[in-house]
mmCIF file of N, CA, C and O and ligand atoms in Angstrom:
data_model
loop_
_atom_site.group_PDB
_atom_site.id
_atom_site.type_symbol
_atom_site.label_atom_id
_atom_site.label_comp_id
_atom_site.label_asym_id
_atom_site.label_seq_id
_atom_site.Cartn_x
_atom_site.Cartn_y
_atom_site.Cartn_z
ATOM 1 N N MET T 1157 -6.233 3.570 2.342
ATOM 2 C CA MET T 1157 -6.162 2.538 1.650
ATOM 3 C C MET T 1157 -7.735 1.911 1.702
ATOM 4 O O MET T 1157 -8.333 1.846 2.765
ATOM 5 N N LYS T 1158 -7.792 0.719 1.026
ATOM 6 C CA LYS T 1158 -8.850 0.324 0.261
ATOM 7 C C LYS T 1158 -8.804 -1.579 0.510
ATOM 8 O O LYS T 1158 -7.884 -1.819 -0.288
ATOM 9 N N VAL T 1159 -9.750 -2.181 0.665
ATOM 10 C CA VAL T 1159 -9.924 -3.216 0.329
ATOM 11 C C VAL T 1159 -10.951 -4.156 0.081
ATOM 12 O O VAL T 1159 -11.803 -3.486 -0.048
ATOM 13 N N TRP T 1160 -10.780 -5.178 -0.387
ATOM 14 C CA TRP T 1160 -11.964 -5.896 -0.961
ATOM 15 C C TRP T 1160 -11.569 -7.228 -1.113
ATOM 16 O O TRP T 1160 -10.818 -7.578 -1.304
ATOM 17 N N VAL T 1161 -12.810 -7.946 -0.617
ATOM 18 C CA VAL T 1161 -12.299 -9.634 -1.167
ATOM 19 C C VAL T 1161 -12.523 -9.807 -2.343
ATOM 20 O O VAL T 1161 -13.985 -9.626 -2.564
ATOM 21 N N ASP T 1162 -12.013 -10.700 -3.207
ATOM 22 C CA ASP T 1162 -12.304 -11.231 -5.052
ATOM 23 C C ASP T 1162 -13.427 -12.619 -4.292
ATOM 24 O O ASP T 1162 -12.568 -13.977 -3.720
ATOM 25 N N SER T 1163 -14.640 -12.512 -4.693
ATOM 26 C CA SER T 1163 -15.363 -13.373 -3.923
ATOM 27 C C SER T 1163 -15.575 -14.533 -5.126
ATOM 28 O O SER T 1163 -15.601 -15.789 -4.555
ATOM 29 N N GLN T 1164 -14.908 -14.749 -6.420
ATOM 30 C CA GLN T 1164 -14.172 -15.802 -7.075
ATOM 31 C C GLN T 1164 -13.263 -16.884 -6.520
ATOM 32 O O GLN T 1164 -13.095 -17.750 -6.829
ATOM 33 N N ARG T 1165 -12.317 -15.738 -5.714
ATOM 34 C CA ARG T 1165 -10.887 -16.783 -4.942
ATOM 35 C C ARG T 1165 -11.382 -17.276 -3.537
ATOM 36 O O ARG T 1165 -11.057 -18.613 -3.787
ATOM 37 N N CYS T 1166 -11.948 -16.362 -2.764
ATOM 38 C CA CYS T 1166 -12.555 -16.623 -1.378
ATOM 39 C C CYS T 1166 -13.294 -18.182 -1.298
ATOM 40 O O CYS T 1166 -14.302 -18.571 -2.291
ATOM 41 N N GLN T 1167 -12.475 -18.961 -0.804
ATOM 42 C CA GLN T 1167 -12.246 -19.825 -0.444
ATOM 43 C C GLN T 1167 -13.302 -20.325 0.856
ATOM 44 O O GLN T 1167 -13.424 -21.775 1.676
ATOM 45 N N GLY T 1168 -13.322 -19.177 2.005
ATOM 46 C CA GLY T 1168 -14.162 -19.202 3.145
ATOM 47 C C GLY T 1168 -13.467 -19.842 4.251
ATOM 48 O O GLY T 1168 -13.661 -20.522 5.333
ATOM 49 N N HIS T 1169 -12.101 -19.543 4.347
ATOM 50 C CA HIS T 1169 -10.761 -20.363 5.239
ATOM 51 C C HIS T 1169 -10.462 -19.693 6.463
ATOM 52 O O HIS T 1169 -10.254 -20.268 7.519
ATOM 53 N N THR T 1170 -11.379 -18.191 6.411
ATOM 54 C CA THR T 1170 -11.634 -17.797 7.733
ATOM 55 C C THR T 1170 -10.588 -16.870 8.027
ATOM 56 O O THR T 1170 -10.726 -16.493 9.766
ATOM 57 N N LEU T 1171 -9.530 -17.166 7.979
ATOM 58 C CA LEU T 1171 -8.160 -16.903 8.909
ATOM 59 C C LEU T 1171 -8.392 -15.158 8.541
ATOM 60 O O LEU T 1171 -7.702 -14.877 9.647
ATOM 61 N N CYS T 1172 -8.811 -14.489 7.176
ATOM 62 C CA CYS T 1172 -9.074 -13.294 7.662
ATOM 63 C C CYS T 1172 -10.004 -12.747 8.476
ATOM 64 O O CYS T 1172 -9.639 -11.736 9.506
ATOM 65 N N ALA T 1173 -10.938 -13.310 8.738
ATOM 66 C CA ALA T 1173 -11.671 -12.608 10.123
ATOM 67 C C ALA T 1173 -11.144 -13.333 11.401
ATOM 68 O O ALA T 1173 -11.181 -12.423 12.554
ATOM 69 N N MET T 1174 -10.262 -14.245 11.311
ATOM 70 C CA MET T 1174 -9.578 -14.110 12.612
ATOM 71 C C MET T 1174 -8.105 -13.423 12.667
ATOM 72 O O MET T 1174 -8.299 -12.903 14.071
ATOM 73 N N ILE T 1175 -7.637 -13.184 12.064
ATOM 74 C CA ILE T 1175 -6.861 -11.917 12.293
ATOM 75 C C ILE T 1175 -7.268 -10.589 12.118
ATOM 76 O O ILE T 1175 -7.013 -9.668 13.318
ATOM 77 N N ALA T 1176 -8.217 -10.046 11.139
ATOM 78 C CA ALA T 1176 -8.733 -8.803 11.821
ATOM 79 C C ALA T 1176 -10.102 -8.845 11.871
ATOM 80 O O ALA T 1176 -10.919 -8.186 10.845
ATOM 81 N N PRO T 1177 -10.820 -9.222 12.662
ATOM 82 C CA PRO T 1177 -12.251 -9.428 12.528
ATOM 83 C C PRO T 1177 -12.947 -8.406 12.907
ATOM 84 O O PRO T 1177 -14.124 -8.185 12.552
ATOM 85 N N ASP T 1178 -12.189 -6.958 12.500
ATOM 86 C CA ASP T 1178 -13.466 -5.468 12.591
ATOM 87 C C ASP T 1178 -13.183 -5.304 11.236
ATOM 88 O O ASP T 1178 -13.817 -4.460 10.957
ATOM 89 N N SER T 1179 -12.344 -5.994 10.576
ATOM 90 C CA SER T 1179 -12.599 -5.703 9.233
ATOM 91 C C SER T 1179 -12.846 -7.037 8.194
ATOM 92 O O SER T 1179 -13.590 -6.440 6.752
ATOM 93 N N PHE T 1180 -13.623 -8.052 8.275
ATOM 94 C CA PHE T 1180 -13.852 -8.878 7.840
ATOM 95 C C PHE T 1180 -14.968 -9.872 8.525
ATOM 96 O O PHE T 1180 -14.590 -9.779 9.036
ATOM 97 N N VAL T 1181 -15.746 -9.820 7.571
ATOM 98 C CA VAL T 1181 -17.414 -10.431 8.092
ATOM 99 C C VAL T 1181 -17.339 -11.730 7.103
ATOM 100 O O VAL T 1181 -17.423 -11.931 5.718
ATOM 101 N N LEU T 1182 -18.079 -12.980 7.707
ATOM 102 C CA LEU T 1182 -17.991 -13.871 6.959
ATOM 103 C C LEU T 1182 -19.867 -14.088 6.963
ATOM 104 O O LEU T 1182 -20.484 -14.191 7.962
ATOM 105 N N SER T 1183 -19.651 -14.440 5.313
ATOM 106 C CA SER T 1183 -21.180 -15.081 4.955
ATOM 107 C C SER T 1183 -21.776 -15.917 6.122
ATOM 108 O O SER T 1183 -21.098 -17.058 5.928
ATOM 109 N N ASP T 1184 -23.364 -16.093 6.492
ATOM 110 C CA ASP T 1184 -23.960 -16.996 7.386
ATOM 111 C C ASP T 1184 -24.051 -18.102 5.924
ATOM 112 O O ASP T 1184 -24.572 -19.134 6.731
ATOM 113 N N ILE T 1185 -24.591 -17.703 4.651
ATOM 114 C CA ILE T 1185 -24.688 -18.592 4.086
ATOM 115 C C ILE T 1185 -23.881 -19.104 3.387
ATOM 116 O O ILE T 1185 -23.907 -20.633 3.488
ATOM 117 N N ASP T 1186 -22.642 -19.005 2.722
ATOM 118 C CA ASP T 1186 -21.819 -19.653 1.939
ATOM 119 C C ASP T 1186 -20.131 -19.685 2.483
ATOM 120 O O ASP T 1186 -19.628 -20.227 1.941
ATOM 121 N N GLY T 1187 -20.192 -18.217 3.721
ATOM 122 C CA GLY T 1187 -18.892 -18.671 4.677
ATOM 123 C C GLY T 1187 -17.908 -17.579 3.850
ATOM 124 O O GLY T 1187 -16.429 -17.757 4.328
ATOM 125 N N SER T 1188 -18.428 -17.327 2.826
ATOM 126 C CA SER T 1188 -17.156 -16.320 1.869
ATOM 127 C C SER T 1188 -17.051 -14.724 2.970
ATOM 128 O O SER T 1188 -18.108 -14.884 3.143
ATOM 129 N N SER T 1189 -15.441 -14.427 2.725
ATOM 130 C CA SER T 1189 -15.823 -13.176 3.561
ATOM 131 C C SER T 1189 -15.696 -12.252 2.871
ATOM 132 O O SER T 1189 -15.656 -11.838 1.290
ATOM 133 N N SER T 1190 -16.327 -11.014 3.011
ATOM 134 C CA SER T 1190 -16.391 -9.409 2.531
ATOM 135 C C SER T 1190 -15.668 -8.633 3.292
ATOM 136 O O SER T 1190 -15.753 -8.659 5.162
ATOM 137 N N ALA T 1191 -15.304 -7.238 3.207
ATOM 138 C CA ALA T 1191 -14.651 -6.223 4.071
ATOM 139 C C ALA T 1191 -15.904 -5.059 4.230
ATOM 140 O O ALA T 1191 -16.941 -5.291 4.218
ATOM 141 N N VAL T 1192 -15.825 -5.578 6.037
ATOM 142 C CA VAL T 1192 -16.614 -4.313 6.340
ATOM 143 C C VAL T 1192 -17.162 -3.332 5.815
ATOM 144 O O VAL T 1192 -17.702 -2.838 5.741
ATOM 145 N N ASN T 1193 -15.558 -2.662 6.079
ATOM 146 C CA ASN T 1193 -15.606 -1.241 5.315
ATOM 147 C C ASN T 1193 -14.737 -1.245 3.797
ATOM 148 O O ASN T 1193 -13.475 -1.577 3.788
ATOM 149 N N ASP T 1194 -14.822 -0.579 2.525
ATOM 150 C CA ASP T 1194 -13.934 -0.846 1.881
ATOM 151 C C ASP T 1194 -12.736 0.354 1.792
ATOM 152 O O ASP T 1194 -11.778 -0.049 1.517
ATOM 153 N N VAL T 1195 -12.575 1.366 2.614
ATOM 154 C CA VAL T 1195 -11.798 2.562 3.025
ATOM 155 C C VAL T 1195 -11.356 2.012 4.665
ATOM 156 O O VAL T 1195 -12.879 1.990 5.119
ATOM 157 N N VAL T 1196 -10.323 1.280 4.701
ATOM 158 C CA VAL T 1196 -9.780 0.452 5.726
ATOM 159 C C VAL T 1196 -9.062 1.761 7.207
ATOM 160 O O VAL T 1196 -8.716 2.896 6.657
ATOM 161 N N PRO T 1197 -10.202 1.738 8.405
ATOM 162 C CA PRO T 1197 -9.436 2.494 9.288
ATOM 163 C C PRO T 1197 -8.208 3.123 9.450
ATOM 164 O O PRO T 1197 -7.338 1.643 9.557
ATOM 165 N N PRO T 1198 -7.318 3.662 9.183
ATOM 166 C CA PRO T 1198 -5.858 3.685 10.054
ATOM 167 C C PRO T 1198 -5.499 2.649 11.290
ATOM 168 O O PRO T 1198 -4.681 2.134 10.603
ATOM 169 N N ASP T 1199 -6.001 2.339 11.867
ATOM 170 C CA ASP T 1199 -5.720 1.706 13.280
ATOM 171 C C ASP T 1199 -5.967 -0.044 13.271
ATOM 172 O O ASP T 1199 -5.665 -0.697 13.162
ATOM 173 N N GLN T 1200 -6.715 -0.276 11.452
ATOM 174 C CA GLN T 1200 -6.949 -1.556 11.174
ATOM 175 C C GLN T 1200 -6.085 -2.439 10.088
ATOM 176 O O GLN T 1200 -6.001 -3.255 9.730
ATOM 177 N N GLU T 1201 -5.339 -0.612 9.205
ATOM 178 C CA GLU T 1201 -4.501 -1.545 8.159
ATOM 179 C C GLU T 1201 -3.106 -2.529 8.247
ATOM 180 O O GLU T 1201 -3.305 -3.068 7.592
ATOM 181 N N ASP T 1202 -2.159 -1.904 9.346
ATOM 182 C CA ASP T 1202 -1.767 -3.462 9.185
ATOM 183 C C ASP T 1202 -2.437 -5.467 9.779
ATOM 184 O O ASP T 1202 -1.295 -5.865 9.016
ATOM 185 N N LEU T 1203 -3.300 -4.868 10.282
ATOM 186 C CA LEU T 1203 -4.556 -6.066 10.250
ATOM 187 C C LEU T 1203 -4.685 -6.403 9.114
ATOM 188 O O LEU T 1203 -4.689 -7.712 8.683
ATOM 189 N N VAL T 1204 -5.140 -5.198 8.179
ATOM 190 C CA VAL T 1204 -5.564 -6.096 6.575
ATOM 191 C C VAL T 1204 -4.753 -6.219 6.243
ATOM 192 O O VAL T 1204 -4.634 -7.429 5.699
ATOM 193 N N ARG T 1205 -3.889 -5.930 5.996
ATOM 194 C CA ARG T 1205 -2.271 -6.241 5.360
ATOM 195 C C ARG T 1205 -1.830 -7.603 5.708
ATOM 196 O O ARG T 1205 -1.492 -8.263 4.983
ATOM 197 N N GLU T 1206 -1.697 -7.913 7.320
ATOM 198 C CA GLU T 1206 -1.087 -9.405 7.420
ATOM 199 C C GLU T 1206 -2.059 -10.433 7.003
ATOM 200 O O GLU T 1206 -2.065 -11.319 6.617
ATOM 201 N N ALA T 1207 -3.769 -10.195 7.039
ATOM 202 C CA ALA T 1207 -4.822 -10.301 6.526
ATOM 203 C C ALA T 1207 -4.126 -11.126 4.906
ATOM 204 O O ALA T 1207 -4.736 -12.562 4.716
ATOM 205 N N ALA T 1208 -4.173 -10.085 4.328
ATOM 206 C CA ALA T 1208 -4.647 -10.192 2.531
ATOM 207 C C ALA T 1208 -2.757 -11.218 2.939
ATOM 208 O O ALA T 1208 -3.024 -11.649 1.496
ATOM 209 N N HIS T 1209 -1.989 -11.288 3.491
ATOM 210 C CA HIS T 1209 -0.893 -11.639 3.066
ATOM 211 C C HIS T 1209 -0.829 -13.659 3.364
ATOM 212 O O HIS T 1209 -0.504 -14.173 3.086
ATOM 213 N N SER T 1210 -1.899 -13.093 4.670
ATOM 214 C CA SER T 1210 -1.848 -14.643 5.065
ATOM 215 C C SER T 1210 -2.864 -15.514 4.068
ATOM 216 O O SER T 1210 -2.922 -16.920 4.429
ATOM 217 N N CYS T 1211 -4.075 -14.632 3.384
ATOM 218 C CA CYS T 1211 -4.939 -15.549 2.467
ATOM 219 C C CYS T 1211 -4.090 -16.433 1.737
ATOM 220 O O CYS T 1211 -3.056 -16.170 0.971
ATOM 221 N N PRO T 1212 -4.998 -17.209 1.961
ATOM 222 C CA PRO T 1212 -4.502 -18.478 1.120
ATOM 223 C C PRO T 1212 -4.961 -18.790 -0.307
ATOM 224 O O PRO T 1212 -3.945 -19.109 -1.274
ATOM 225 N N GLU T 1213 -5.706 -17.996 -0.487
ATOM 226 C CA GLU T 1213 -6.447 -18.198 -2.179
ATOM 227 C C GLU T 1213 -5.626 -16.640 -2.561
ATOM 228 O O GLU T 1213 -6.334 -16.214 -3.691
ATOM 229 N N GLN T 1214 -5.005 -15.451 -2.102
ATOM 230 C CA GLN T 1214 -4.718 -14.347 -2.226
ATOM 231 C C GLN T 1214 -5.920 -13.849 -2.936
ATOM 232 O O GLN T 1214 -5.894 -13.117 -3.849
ATOM 233 N N ALA T 1215 -6.963 -14.175 -1.926
ATOM 234 C CA ALA T 1215 -8.099 -13.292 -2.398
ATOM 235 C C ALA T 1215 -8.558 -11.682 -2.022
ATOM 236 O O ALA T 1215 -9.766 -11.469 -2.471
ATOM 237 N N ILE T 1216 -7.757 -11.038 -0.737
ATOM 238 C CA ILE T 1216 -8.282 -10.354 -0.175
ATOM 239 C C ILE T 1216 -6.965 -9.119 -1.513
ATOM 240 O O ILE T 1216 -5.807 -9.032 -1.391
ATOM 241 N N MET T 1217 -8.016 -7.786 -1.777
ATOM 242 C CA MET T 1217 -6.903 -7.205 -2.873
ATOM 243 C C MET T 1217 -6.969 -5.973 -1.950
ATOM 244 O O MET T 1217 -7.852 -5.025 -1.211
ATOM 245 N N ILE T 1218 -5.893 -5.270 -1.725
ATOM 246 C CA ILE T 1218 -5.775 -4.324 -1.232
ATOM 247 C C ILE T 1218 -5.324 -3.338 -1.984
ATOM 248 O O ILE T 1218 -3.975 -2.935 -3.443
ATOM 249 N N THR T 1219 -4.909 -1.751 -2.151
ATOM 250 C CA THR T 1219 -4.705 -0.672 -2.297
ATOM 251 C C THR T 1219 -4.391 0.687 -1.603
ATOM 252 O O THR T 1219 -5.447 0.960 -0.757
ATOM 253 N N ASP T 1220 -3.357 1.251 -1.820
ATOM 254 C CA ASP T 1220 -3.077 2.274 -0.851
ATOM 255 C C ASP T 1220 -3.863 3.735 -1.452
ATOM 256 O O ASP T 1220 -3.790 4.495 -0.864
ATOM 257 N N GLU T 1221 -4.574 3.528 -2.681
ATOM 258 C CA GLU T 1221 -5.240 4.617 -2.543
ATOM 259 C C GLU T 1221 -6.524 5.081 -1.876
ATOM 260 O O GLU T 1221 -7.128 4.270 -1.140
ATOM 261 N N THR T 1222 -6.629 6.101 -1.363
ATOM 262 C CA THR T 1222 -7.769 6.622 -0.848
ATOM 263 C C THR T 1222 -9.350 7.001 -1.317
ATOM 264 O O THR T 1222 -9.101 6.925 -3.193
HETATM 265 S S1 SF4 C 2218 -8.664 -15.768 4.082
HETATM 266 FE FE1 SF4 C 2218 -9.184 -15.455 2.166
HETATM 267 S S2 SF4 C 2218 -10.313 -17.392 1.116
HETATM 268 FE FE2 SF4 C 2218 -10.169 -17.320 3.667
HETATM 269 S S3 SF4 C 2218 -12.005 -16.313 4.229
HETATM 270 FE FE3 SF4 C 2218 -10.604 -14.932 4.230
HETATM 271 S S4 SF4 C 2218 -10.868 -13.795 1.896
HETATM 272 FE FE4 SF4 C 2218 -11.882 -16.081 2.063
#
């Protein structure tokens, strides 16, 4: 499973980093989110999916491709 954040959509609501703090990091400069790892560790997949569903901007893209 892979994940990335669409920086055009992300508004820095921080929800993703609260839900999956090991998988998303927020920029100190503009507060936007980015994925810590493109390839999600198996034990993070559920949290990353939850974060993607919770993002108000639908900025978190996930794919089951490896
Ligand atoms: S929840 Fe969505 S909009 Fe908010 S910081 Fe994360 S990716 Fe950006």
